[in-house]
Structure formats: structure tokens, C-alpha cells
Amino acid sequence: MLKVVGLQLRLEDGKKEKNLARALEALRKVANREKEVDIFCLPELFDTGFSYVSLKDIAEEIPGETTNVLMNFAEEFQSYVIAGIAEKYEGKIFDSAVMISPKGKILCIYRKTHLFQDEKNHFASGDKIFVIDLGRFRIGLQICYEVR
């Protein structure tokens, strides 16, 4: 059996440090209560919220401050972490999901390929999909609207 925890957080648009602190507090609370969680999932753009105005200033490269915190958490609790992050890459901004291993290593960075409505005005579109082998399970990453 695969034990997956999805966290829904109250995010504040543009308040990256506050959102990261809130997410880490929630992750630790659940990790200390629920034993042997295989995967922790954080929401789309959990770090920045949907703050399009300041996106270019607060998006970050991966690895970066946000992913470093998540990598440490993943290693400490021996769990995978999947997190939606505003990513700065090659001069563009992506709505990305990063997957981190229980050893604290980045397994993949998925960049949202099917942008919804005006997201095209703020994000570049990704062009790769990933399937991650977790032993008896294989998983892929999608972000929000792409599930449809």
C-alpha cells in the first residue's frame, strides 16, 4: 500500500517566506502524527500563490531556497515530496511541480504543459512528461487543469 498525504494550505499571494513556513509547519505536524507516509503533496504554486504581479521577482530556480527546505524535510522523514512551485528557468517562468526523493534528491521537475486560460500570459509551457517508478507503483505528475 502507498500512503499519500495531500495538504491544502491557506496561501497568501506573493508571501513566499510565509507560505513556506506555513507549509513546513503543516508537513511536520502531519509527519509527526502519521507514521510512514510515502508521499507528501503540496498544492500548485504553494510557495507564491497566484501572485502574477510579483511572479518574476519571487519565482526561483530549482534547486533554490524553497526546494532546499523541502529536500531536507524529505530526507529527515524518509518520504517523497511533490510540491507546486513558481520556477525561474532559462529566463522564463514555469508553473512547475518538483518531486523529491526520501534521500533529499530531486527526481524530476515537471513543468505544466497545458496552461489554463490566461496562464499563458504569465507562464511558459513545459514540453516533457515523467513517469516515476516507485517499486510496485508508477506515478506521473499533472498540475490542476491538466487532470481534465
mmCIF file of N, CA and C in Angstrom, residues 6-131:
data_model
loop_
_atom_site.group_PDB
_atom_site.id
_atom_site.type_symbol
_atom_site.label_atom_id
_atom_site.label_comp_id
_atom_site.label_asym_id
_atom_site.label_seq_id
_atom_site.Cartn_x
_atom_site.Cartn_y
_atom_site.Cartn_z
ATOM 1 N N GLY A 6 -2.100 14.582 1.068
ATOM 2 C CA GLY A 6 -2.249 15.829 0.322
ATOM 3 C C GLY A 6 -2.562 16.950 1.291
ATOM 4 N N LEU A 7 -1.802 18.014 1.228
ATOM 5 C CA LEU A 7 -2.015 19.147 2.126
ATOM 6 C C LEU A 7 -2.645 20.304 1.360
ATOM 7 N N GLN A 8 -3.718 20.830 1.886
ATOM 8 C CA GLN A 8 -4.339 22.025 1.336
ATOM 9 C C GLN A 8 -4.050 23.148 2.318
ATOM 10 N N LEU A 9 -3.434 24.202 1.845
ATOM 11 C CA LEU A 9 -2.981 25.275 2.722
ATOM 12 C C LEU A 9 -3.659 26.597 2.387
ATOM 13 N N ARG A 10 -3.742 27.459 3.382
ATOM 14 C CA ARG A 10 -4.218 28.816 3.148
ATOM 15 C C ARG A 10 -3.000 29.637 2.733
ATOM 16 N N LEU A 11 -2.908 29.934 1.454
ATOM 17 C CA LEU A 11 -1.742 30.629 0.921
ATOM 18 C C LEU A 11 -2.001 32.126 0.843
ATOM 19 N N GLU A 12 -0.922 32.879 0.928
ATOM 20 C CA GLU A 12 -1.007 34.320 0.748
ATOM 21 C C GLU A 12 -0.220 34.670 -0.509
ATOM 22 N N ASP A 13 -0.913 35.245 -1.483
ATOM 23 C CA ASP A 13 -0.280 35.576 -2.752
ATOM 24 C C ASP A 13 0.931 36.482 -2.549
ATOM 25 N N GLY A 14 2.052 36.043 -3.110
ATOM 26 C CA GLY A 14 3.272 36.830 -3.075
ATOM 27 C C GLY A 14 4.074 36.734 -1.789
ATOM 28 N N LYS A 15 3.618 35.993 -0.806
ATOM 29 C CA LYS A 15 4.295 35.901 0.501
ATOM 30 C C LYS A 15 5.040 34.571 0.611
ATOM 31 N N LYS A 16 6.101 34.452 -0.165
ATOM 32 C CA LYS A 16 6.813 33.183 -0.290
ATOM 33 C C LYS A 16 7.345 32.651 1.045
ATOM 34 N N GLU A 17 8.006 33.489 1.824
ATOM 35 C CA GLU A 17 8.580 33.026 3.093
ATOM 36 C C GLU A 17 7.486 32.554 4.046
ATOM 37 N N LYS A 18 6.397 33.304 4.091
ATOM 38 C CA LYS A 18 5.276 32.953 4.973
ATOM 39 C C LYS A 18 4.629 31.640 4.528
ATOM 40 N N ASN A 19 4.446 31.482 3.208
ATOM 41 C CA ASN A 19 3.846 30.252 2.683
ATOM 42 C C ASN A 19 4.737 29.042 2.944
ATOM 43 N N LEU A 20 6.035 29.222 2.776
ATOM 44 C CA LEU A 20 6.970 28.119 3.024
ATOM 45 C C LEU A 20 6.960 27.727 4.504
ATOM 46 N N ALA A 21 6.957 28.714 5.384
ATOM 47 C CA ALA A 21 6.916 28.426 6.827
ATOM 48 C C ALA A 21 5.620 27.704 7.194
ATOM 49 N N ARG A 22 4.510 28.156 6.626
ATOM 50 C CA ARG A 22 3.214 27.520 6.903
ATOM 51 C C ARG A 22 3.203 26.077 6.387
ATOM 52 N N ALA A 23 3.748 25.868 5.196
ATOM 53 C CA ALA A 23 3.791 24.517 4.618
ATOM 54 C C ALA A 23 4.676 23.597 5.451
ATOM 55 N N LEU A 24 5.842 24.081 5.846
ATOM 56 C CA LEU A 24 6.761 23.259 6.637
ATOM 57 C C LEU A 24 6.143 22.901 7.989
ATOM 58 N N GLU A 25 5.454 23.847 8.598
ATOM 59 C CA GLU A 25 4.774 23.572 9.871
ATOM 60 C C GLU A 25 3.719 22.478 9.690
ATOM 61 N N ALA A 26 2.928 22.577 8.612
ATOM 62 C CA ALA A 26 1.891 21.569 8.343
ATOM 63 C C ALA A 26 2.518 20.215 8.025
ATOM 64 N N LEU A 27 3.579 20.206 7.224
ATOM 65 C CA LEU A 27 4.266 18.955 6.897
ATOM 66 C C LEU A 27 4.777 18.267 8.160
ATOM 67 N N ARG A 28 5.434 19.016 9.021
ATOM 68 C CA ARG A 28 5.984 18.447 10.256
ATOM 69 C C ARG A 28 4.885 17.931 11.182
ATOM 70 N N LYS A 29 3.803 18.682 11.265
ATOM 71 C CA LYS A 29 2.685 18.273 12.127
ATOM 72 C C LYS A 29 2.130 16.925 11.672
ATOM 73 N N VAL A 30 1.910 16.797 10.366
ATOM 74 C CA VAL A 30 1.373 15.539 9.831
ATOM 75 C C VAL A 30 2.409 14.423 9.938
ATOM 76 N N ALA A 31 3.662 14.725 9.610
ATOM 77 C CA ALA A 31 4.716 13.700 9.649
ATOM 78 C C ALA A 31 4.913 13.147 11.055
ATOM 79 N N ASN A 32 4.742 13.973 12.050
ATOM 80 C CA ASN A 32 4.892 13.511 13.434
ATOM 81 C C ASN A 32 3.666 12.756 13.930
ATOM 82 N N ARG A 33 2.517 12.996 13.305
ATOM 83 C CA ARG A 33 1.283 12.317 13.709
ATOM 84 C C ARG A 33 1.057 11.034 12.914
ATOM 85 N N GLU A 34 1.243 11.112 11.606
ATOM 86 C CA GLU A 34 1.033 9.969 10.706
ATOM 87 C C GLU A 34 2.383 9.320 10.434
ATOM 88 N N LYS A 35 2.537 8.120 10.832
ATOM 89 C CA LYS A 35 3.830 7.453 10.646
ATOM 90 C C LYS A 35 3.925 6.819 9.257
ATOM 91 N N GLU A 36 5.139 6.787 8.744
ATOM 92 C CA GLU A 36 5.459 6.115 7.485
ATOM 93 C C GLU A 36 4.637 6.607 6.302
ATOM 94 N N VAL A 37 4.623 7.914 6.102
ATOM 95 C CA VAL A 37 3.986 8.496 4.919
ATOM 96 C C VAL A 37 4.945 8.320 3.749
ATOM 97 N N ASP A 38 4.434 7.786 2.643
ATOM 98 C CA ASP A 38 5.279 7.586 1.463
ATOM 99 C C ASP A 38 5.461 8.876 0.668
ATOM 100 N N ILE A 39 4.358 9.598 0.453
ATOM 101 C CA ILE A 39 4.404 10.806 -0.372
ATOM 102 C C ILE A 39 3.610 11.926 0.293
ATOM 103 N N PHE A 40 4.235 13.088 0.405
ATOM 104 C CA PHE A 40 3.551 14.309 0.817
ATOM 105 C C PHE A 40 3.362 15.171 -0.429
ATOM 106 N N CYS A 41 2.146 15.666 -0.644
ATOM 107 C CA CYS A 41 1.852 16.513 -1.804
ATOM 108 C C CYS A 41 1.426 17.903 -1.348
ATOM 109 N N LEU A 42 2.100 18.905 -1.877
ATOM 110 C CA LEU A 42 1.739 20.296 -1.635
ATOM 111 C C LEU A 42 1.049 20.850 -2.880
ATOM 112 N N PRO A 43 0.220 21.878 -2.726
ATOM 113 C CA PRO A 43 -0.576 22.392 -3.846
ATOM 114 C C PRO A 43 0.236 23.085 -4.943
ATOM 115 N N GLU A 44 -0.448 23.319 -6.035
ATOM 116 C CA GLU A 44 0.083 24.118 -7.139
ATOM 117 C C GLU A 44 0.477 25.499 -6.609
ATOM 118 N N LEU A 45 1.666 25.946 -6.977
ATOM 119 C CA LEU A 45 2.181 27.264 -6.601
ATOM 120 C C LEU A 45 2.061 27.531 -5.102
ATOM 121 N N PHE A 46 2.350 26.510 -4.306
ATOM 122 C CA PHE A 46 2.215 26.668 -2.854
ATOM 123 C C PHE A 46 3.150 27.745 -2.317
ATOM 124 N N ASP A 47 4.251 27.984 -3.004
ATOM 125 C CA ASP A 47 5.236 28.940 -2.495
ATOM 126 C C ASP A 47 4.834 30.393 -2.725
ATOM 127 N N THR A 48 4.297 30.689 -3.889
ATOM 128 C CA THR A 48 3.996 32.082 -4.246
ATOM 129 C C THR A 48 2.513 32.409 -4.234
ATOM 130 N N GLY A 49 1.665 31.381 -4.251
ATOM 131 C CA GLY A 49 0.258 31.641 -4.513
ATOM 132 C C GLY A 49 0.135 32.104 -5.961
ATOM 133 N N PHE A 50 -1.019 32.622 -6.313
ATOM 134 C CA PHE A 50 -1.240 33.058 -7.695
ATOM 135 C C PHE A 50 -1.012 34.559 -7.820
ATOM 136 N N SER A 51 0.157 34.986 -7.412
ATOM 137 C CA SER A 51 0.531 36.394 -7.436
ATOM 138 C C SER A 51 1.229 36.715 -8.751
ATOM 139 N N TYR A 52 0.444 36.961 -9.789
ATOM 140 C CA TYR A 52 1.030 37.212 -11.103
ATOM 141 C C TYR A 52 1.820 38.518 -11.145
ATOM 142 N N VAL A 53 1.442 39.487 -10.327
ATOM 143 C CA VAL A 53 2.099 40.791 -10.347
ATOM 144 C C VAL A 53 3.578 40.671 -9.986
ATOM 145 N N SER A 54 3.889 39.903 -8.954
ATOM 146 C CA SER A 54 5.275 39.816 -8.484
ATOM 147 C C SER A 54 5.967 38.515 -8.883
ATOM 148 N N LEU A 55 5.346 37.750 -9.753
ATOM 149 C CA LEU A 55 5.852 36.425 -10.110
ATOM 150 C C LEU A 55 7.303 36.441 -10.585
ATOM 151 N N LYS A 56 7.658 37.378 -11.453
ATOM 152 C CA LYS A 56 9.021 37.418 -11.984
ATOM 153 C C LYS A 56 10.052 37.685 -10.897
ATOM 154 N N ASP A 57 9.627 38.381 -9.850
ATOM 155 C CA ASP A 57 10.550 38.705 -8.759
ATOM 156 C C ASP A 57 10.683 37.580 -7.740
ATOM 157 N N ILE A 58 9.626 36.790 -7.567
ATOM 158 C CA ILE A 58 9.654 35.790 -6.490
ATOM 159 C C ILE A 58 9.804 34.345 -6.961
ATOM 160 N N ALA A 59 9.631 34.091 -8.260
ATOM 161 C CA ALA A 59 9.894 32.738 -8.773
ATOM 162 C C ALA A 59 11.381 32.446 -8.561
ATOM 163 N N GLU A 60 11.716 31.177 -8.386
ATOM 164 C CA GLU A 60 13.114 30.839 -8.124
ATOM 165 C C GLU A 60 13.564 29.636 -8.934
ATOM 166 N N GLU A 61 14.856 29.529 -9.059
ATOM 167 C CA GLU A 61 15.427 28.372 -9.739
ATOM 168 C C GLU A 61 15.299 27.147 -8.845
ATOM 169 N N ILE A 62 15.341 25.986 -9.488
ATOM 170 C CA ILE A 62 15.328 24.717 -8.768
ATOM 171 C C ILE A 62 16.652 24.015 -9.061
ATOM 172 N N PRO A 63 17.459 23.660 -8.050
ATOM 173 C CA PRO A 63 17.193 23.852 -6.634
ATOM 174 C C PRO A 63 17.351 25.315 -6.242
ATOM 175 N N GLY A 64 16.680 25.655 -5.159
ATOM 176 C CA GLY A 64 16.702 27.009 -4.617
ATOM 177 C C GLY A 64 16.286 26.955 -3.162
ATOM 178 N N GLU A 65 16.002 28.115 -2.605
ATOM 179 C CA GLU A 65 15.666 28.200 -1.178
ATOM 180 C C GLU A 65 14.507 27.275 -0.808
ATOM 181 N N THR A 66 13.426 27.335 -1.585
ATOM 182 C CA THR A 66 12.238 26.534 -1.274
ATOM 183 C C THR A 66 12.527 25.042 -1.388
ATOM 184 N N THR A 67 13.129 24.636 -2.494
ATOM 185 C CA THR A 67 13.388 23.204 -2.672
ATOM 186 C C THR A 67 14.421 22.690 -1.677
ATOM 187 N N ASN A 68 15.365 23.520 -1.279
ATOM 188 C CA ASN A 68 16.343 23.080 -0.271
ATOM 189 C C ASN A 68 15.657 22.726 1.046
ATOM 190 N N VAL A 69 14.676 23.532 1.450
ATOM 191 C CA VAL A 69 13.914 23.245 2.671
ATOM 192 C C VAL A 69 13.159 21.930 2.510
ATOM 193 N N LEU A 70 12.530 21.739 1.354
ATOM 194 C CA LEU A 70 11.759 20.514 1.109
ATOM 195 C C LEU A 70 12.661 19.287 1.002
ATOM 196 N N MET A 71 13.847 19.456 0.442
ATOM 197 C CA MET A 71 14.796 18.350 0.344
ATOM 198 C C MET A 71 15.233 17.894 1.735
ATOM 199 N N ASN A 72 15.467 18.842 2.614
ATOM 200 C CA ASN A 72 15.834 18.500 3.998
ATOM 201 C C ASN A 72 14.693 17.775 4.701
ATOM 202 N N PHE A 73 13.461 18.249 4.488
ATOM 203 C CA PHE A 73 12.298 17.597 5.099
ATOM 204 C C PHE A 73 12.169 16.161 4.587
ATOM 205 N N ALA A 74 12.253 15.979 3.266
ATOM 206 C CA ALA A 74 12.111 14.647 2.663
ATOM 207 C C ALA A 74 13.134 13.677 3.244
ATOM 208 N N GLU A 75 14.359 14.133 3.371
ATOM 209 C CA GLU A 75 15.411 13.269 3.919
ATOM 210 C C GLU A 75 15.174 12.979 5.405
ATOM 211 N N GLU A 76 14.784 13.989 6.151
ATOM 212 C CA GLU A 76 14.547 13.802 7.591
ATOM 213 C C GLU A 76 13.442 12.783 7.858
ATOM 214 N N PHE A 77 12.351 12.857 7.064
ATOM 215 C CA PHE A 77 11.204 11.979 7.306
ATOM 216 C C PHE A 77 11.145 10.787 6.345
ATOM 217 N N GLN A 78 12.193 10.639 5.511
ATOM 218 C CA GLN A 78 12.292 9.495 4.601
ATOM 219 C C GLN A 78 11.024 9.322 3.770
ATOM 220 N N SER A 79 10.580 10.423 3.161
ATOM 221 C CA SER A 79 9.364 10.425 2.343
ATOM 222 C C SER A 79 9.624 11.174 1.045
ATOM 223 N N TYR A 80 8.830 10.855 0.034
ATOM 224 C CA TYR A 80 8.821 11.651 -1.184
ATOM 225 C C TYR A 80 8.036 12.927 -0.903
ATOM 226 N N VAL A 81 8.405 14.000 -1.581
ATOM 227 C CA VAL A 81 7.652 15.251 -1.513
ATOM 228 C C VAL A 81 7.412 15.717 -2.943
ATOM 229 N N ILE A 82 6.162 16.064 -3.231
ATOM 230 C CA ILE A 82 5.801 16.666 -4.516
ATOM 231 C C ILE A 82 5.236 18.044 -4.197
ATOM 232 N N ALA A 83 5.783 19.076 -4.828
ATOM 233 C CA ALA A 83 5.376 20.441 -4.496
ATOM 234 C C ALA A 83 5.269 21.301 -5.747
ATOM 235 N N GLY A 84 4.200 22.086 -5.813
ATOM 236 C CA GLY A 84 3.993 23.027 -6.912
ATOM 237 C C GLY A 84 4.711 24.333 -6.633
ATOM 238 N N ILE A 85 5.597 24.725 -7.546
ATOM 239 C CA ILE A 85 6.484 25.868 -7.323
ATOM 240 C C ILE A 85 6.525 26.759 -8.562
ATOM 241 N N ALA A 86 6.597 28.062 -8.341
ATOM 242 C CA ALA A 86 6.848 29.005 -9.435
ATOM 243 C C ALA A 86 8.349 28.949 -9.719
ATOM 244 N N GLU A 87 8.688 28.434 -10.899
ATOM 245 C CA GLU A 87 10.096 28.184 -11.222
ATOM 246 C C GLU A 87 10.607 29.158 -12.272
ATOM 247 N N LYS A 88 11.799 29.674 -12.025
ATOM 248 C CA LYS A 88 12.510 30.503 -12.993
ATOM 249 C C LYS A 88 13.545 29.606 -13.666
ATOM 250 N N TYR A 89 13.446 29.482 -15.003
ATOM 251 C CA TYR A 89 14.357 28.594 -15.722
ATOM 252 C C TYR A 89 14.631 29.168 -17.108
ATOM 253 N N GLU A 90 15.895 29.371 -17.414
ATOM 254 C CA GLU A 90 16.338 29.886 -18.712
ATOM 255 C C GLU A 90 15.566 31.138 -19.122
ATOM 256 N N GLY A 91 15.404 32.054 -18.181
ATOM 257 C CA GLY A 91 14.764 33.331 -18.468
ATOM 258 C C GLY A 91 13.249 33.290 -18.561
ATOM 259 N N LYS A 92 12.653 32.144 -18.288
ATOM 260 C CA LYS A 92 11.196 32.000 -18.350
ATOM 261 C C LYS A 92 10.667 31.596 -16.980
ATOM 262 N N ILE A 93 9.352 31.788 -16.792
ATOM 263 C CA ILE A 93 8.689 31.385 -15.556
ATOM 264 C C ILE A 93 7.768 30.212 -15.878
ATOM 265 N N PHE A 94 7.870 29.148 -15.081
ATOM 266 C CA PHE A 94 7.050 27.950 -15.263
ATOM 267 C C PHE A 94 6.237 27.671 -14.004
ATOM 268 N N ASP A 95 5.054 27.119 -14.214
ATOM 269 C CA ASP A 95 4.230 26.571 -13.133
ATOM 270 C C ASP A 95 4.684 25.116 -13.032
ATOM 271 N N SER A 96 5.544 24.829 -12.071
ATOM 272 C CA SER A 96 6.229 23.532 -12.015
ATOM 273 C C SER A 96 5.838 22.718 -10.789
ATOM 274 N N ALA A 97 6.060 21.416 -10.905
ATOM 275 C CA ALA A 97 5.942 20.508 -9.758
ATOM 276 C C ALA A 97 7.275 19.775 -9.647
ATOM 277 N N VAL A 98 7.859 19.837 -8.483
ATOM 278 C CA VAL A 98 9.130 19.161 -8.245
ATOM 279 C C VAL A 98 8.855 17.927 -7.391
ATOM 280 N N MET A 99 9.527 16.826 -7.722
ATOM 281 C CA MET A 99 9.412 15.613 -6.917
ATOM 282 C C MET A 99 10.767 15.325 -6.305
ATOM 283 N N ILE A 100 10.751 15.159 -4.976
ATOM 284 C CA ILE A 100 11.972 14.959 -4.202
ATOM 285 C C ILE A 100 11.936 13.568 -3.572
ATOM 286 N N SER A 101 13.068 12.883 -3.593
ATOM 287 C CA SER A 101 13.160 11.517 -3.061
ATOM 288 C C SER A 101 13.344 11.524 -1.544
ATOM 289 N N PRO A 102 13.139 10.367 -0.901
ATOM 290 C CA PRO A 102 13.390 10.247 0.538
ATOM 291 C C PRO A 102 14.862 10.475 0.915
ATOM 292 N N LYS A 103 15.736 10.488 -0.066
ATOM 293 C CA LYS A 103 17.146 10.787 0.192
ATOM 294 C C LYS A 103 17.439 12.277 0.036
ATOM 295 N N GLY A 104 16.375 13.065 -0.224
ATOM 296 C CA GLY A 104 16.540 14.506 -0.355
ATOM 297 C C GLY A 104 17.068 14.944 -1.703
ATOM 298 N N LYS A 105 16.893 14.123 -2.724
ATOM 299 C CA LYS A 105 17.371 14.442 -4.075
ATOM 300 C C LYS A 105 16.188 14.760 -4.989
ATOM 301 N N ILE A 106 16.397 15.671 -5.921
ATOM 302 C CA ILE A 106 15.355 15.998 -6.892
ATOM 303 C C ILE A 106 15.287 14.885 -7.928
ATOM 304 N N LEU A 107 14.107 14.269 -8.054
ATOM 305 C CA LEU A 107 13.900 13.197 -9.034
ATOM 306 C C LEU A 107 13.475 13.754 -10.378
ATOM 307 N N CYS A 108 12.597 14.757 -10.353
ATOM 308 C CA CYS A 108 12.161 15.362 -11.607
ATOM 309 C C CYS A 108 11.549 16.729 -11.337
ATOM 310 N N ILE A 109 11.547 17.533 -12.380
ATOM 311 C CA ILE A 109 10.851 18.818 -12.370
ATOM 312 C C ILE A 109 9.883 18.774 -13.538
ATOM 313 N N TYR A 110 8.609 18.739 -13.221
ATOM 314 C CA TYR A 110 7.576 18.731 -14.254
ATOM 315 C C TYR A 110 7.078 20.161 -14.435
ATOM 316 N N ARG A 111 7.078 20.626 -15.671
ATOM 317 C CA ARG A 111 6.599 21.970 -15.986
ATOM 318 C C ARG A 111 5.249 21.848 -16.690
ATOM 319 N N LYS A 112 4.240 22.484 -16.121
ATOM 320 C CA LYS A 112 2.865 22.393 -16.620
ATOM 321 C C LYS A 112 2.831 22.605 -18.132
ATOM 322 N N THR A 113 2.250 21.645 -18.841
ATOM 323 C CA THR A 113 2.219 21.697 -20.304
ATOM 324 C C THR A 113 0.931 22.299 -20.851
ATOM 325 N N HIS A 114 -0.179 22.097 -20.166
ATOM 326 C CA HIS A 114 -1.478 22.602 -20.632
ATOM 327 C C HIS A 114 -1.915 23.753 -19.735
ATOM 328 N N LEU A 115 -1.550 24.948 -20.152
ATOM 329 C CA LEU A 115 -1.873 26.133 -19.361
ATOM 330 C C LEU A 115 -3.338 26.497 -19.551
ATOM 331 N N PHE A 116 -3.962 26.969 -18.494
ATOM 332 C CA PHE A 116 -5.396 27.264 -18.473
ATOM 333 C C PHE A 116 -5.631 28.757 -18.666
ATOM 334 N N GLN A 117 -6.508 29.090 -19.586
ATOM 335 C CA GLN A 117 -6.942 30.464 -19.858
ATOM 336 C C GLN A 117 -5.772 31.443 -19.875
ATOM 337 N N ASP A 118 -5.772 32.442 -18.989
ATOM 338 C CA ASP A 118 -4.745 33.490 -19.061
ATOM 339 C C ASP A 118 -3.399 33.099 -18.451
ATOM 340 N N GLU A 119 -3.248 31.853 -18.016
ATOM 341 C CA GLU A 119 -1.939 31.419 -17.516
ATOM 342 C C GLU A 119 -0.866 31.580 -18.592
ATOM 343 N N LYS A 120 -1.285 31.521 -19.862
ATOM 344 C CA LYS A 120 -0.338 31.683 -20.975
ATOM 345 C C LYS A 120 0.331 33.057 -20.947
ATOM 346 N N ASN A 121 -0.336 34.023 -20.322
ATOM 347 C CA ASN A 121 0.222 35.374 -20.224
ATOM 348 C C ASN A 121 1.284 35.488 -19.132
ATOM 349 N N HIS A 122 1.397 34.469 -18.290
ATOM 350 C CA HIS A 122 2.292 34.552 -17.144
ATOM 351 C C HIS A 122 3.336 33.439 -17.083
ATOM 352 N N PHE A 123 3.032 32.308 -17.711
ATOM 353 C CA PHE A 123 3.925 31.152 -17.641
ATOM 354 C C PHE A 123 4.287 30.647 -19.031
ATOM 355 N N ALA A 124 5.485 30.087 -19.129
ATOM 356 C CA ALA A 124 5.865 29.335 -20.322
ATOM 357 C C ALA A 124 5.320 27.919 -20.148
ATOM 358 N N SER A 125 5.100 27.247 -21.258
ATOM 359 C CA SER A 125 4.563 25.889 -21.235
ATOM 360 C C SER A 125 5.701 24.870 -21.261
ATOM 361 N N GLY A 126 5.583 23.845 -20.422
ATOM 362 C CA GLY A 126 6.565 22.765 -20.428
ATOM 363 C C GLY A 126 6.326 21.839 -21.607
ATOM 364 N N ASP A 127 7.270 20.930 -21.856
ATOM 365 C CA ASP A 127 7.132 20.035 -23.010
ATOM 366 C C ASP A 127 7.530 18.588 -22.706
ATOM 367 N N LYS A 128 7.632 18.239 -21.424
ATOM 368 C CA LYS A 128 8.017 16.868 -21.059
ATOM 369 C C LYS A 128 7.049 16.310 -20.028
ATOM 370 N N ILE A 129 6.859 14.992 -20.098
ATOM 371 C CA ILE A 129 6.109 14.307 -19.052
ATOM 372 C C ILE A 129 7.045 13.295 -18.391
ATOM 373 N N PHE A 130 6.708 12.915 -17.183
ATOM 374 C CA PHE A 130 7.540 11.983 -16.431
ATOM 375 C C PHE A 130 6.679 10.875 -15.851
ATOM 376 N N VAL A 131 7.231 9.675 -15.838
ATOM 377 C CA VAL A 131 6.652 8.564 -15.097
ATOM 378 C C VAL A 131 7.751 8.105 -14.142
#
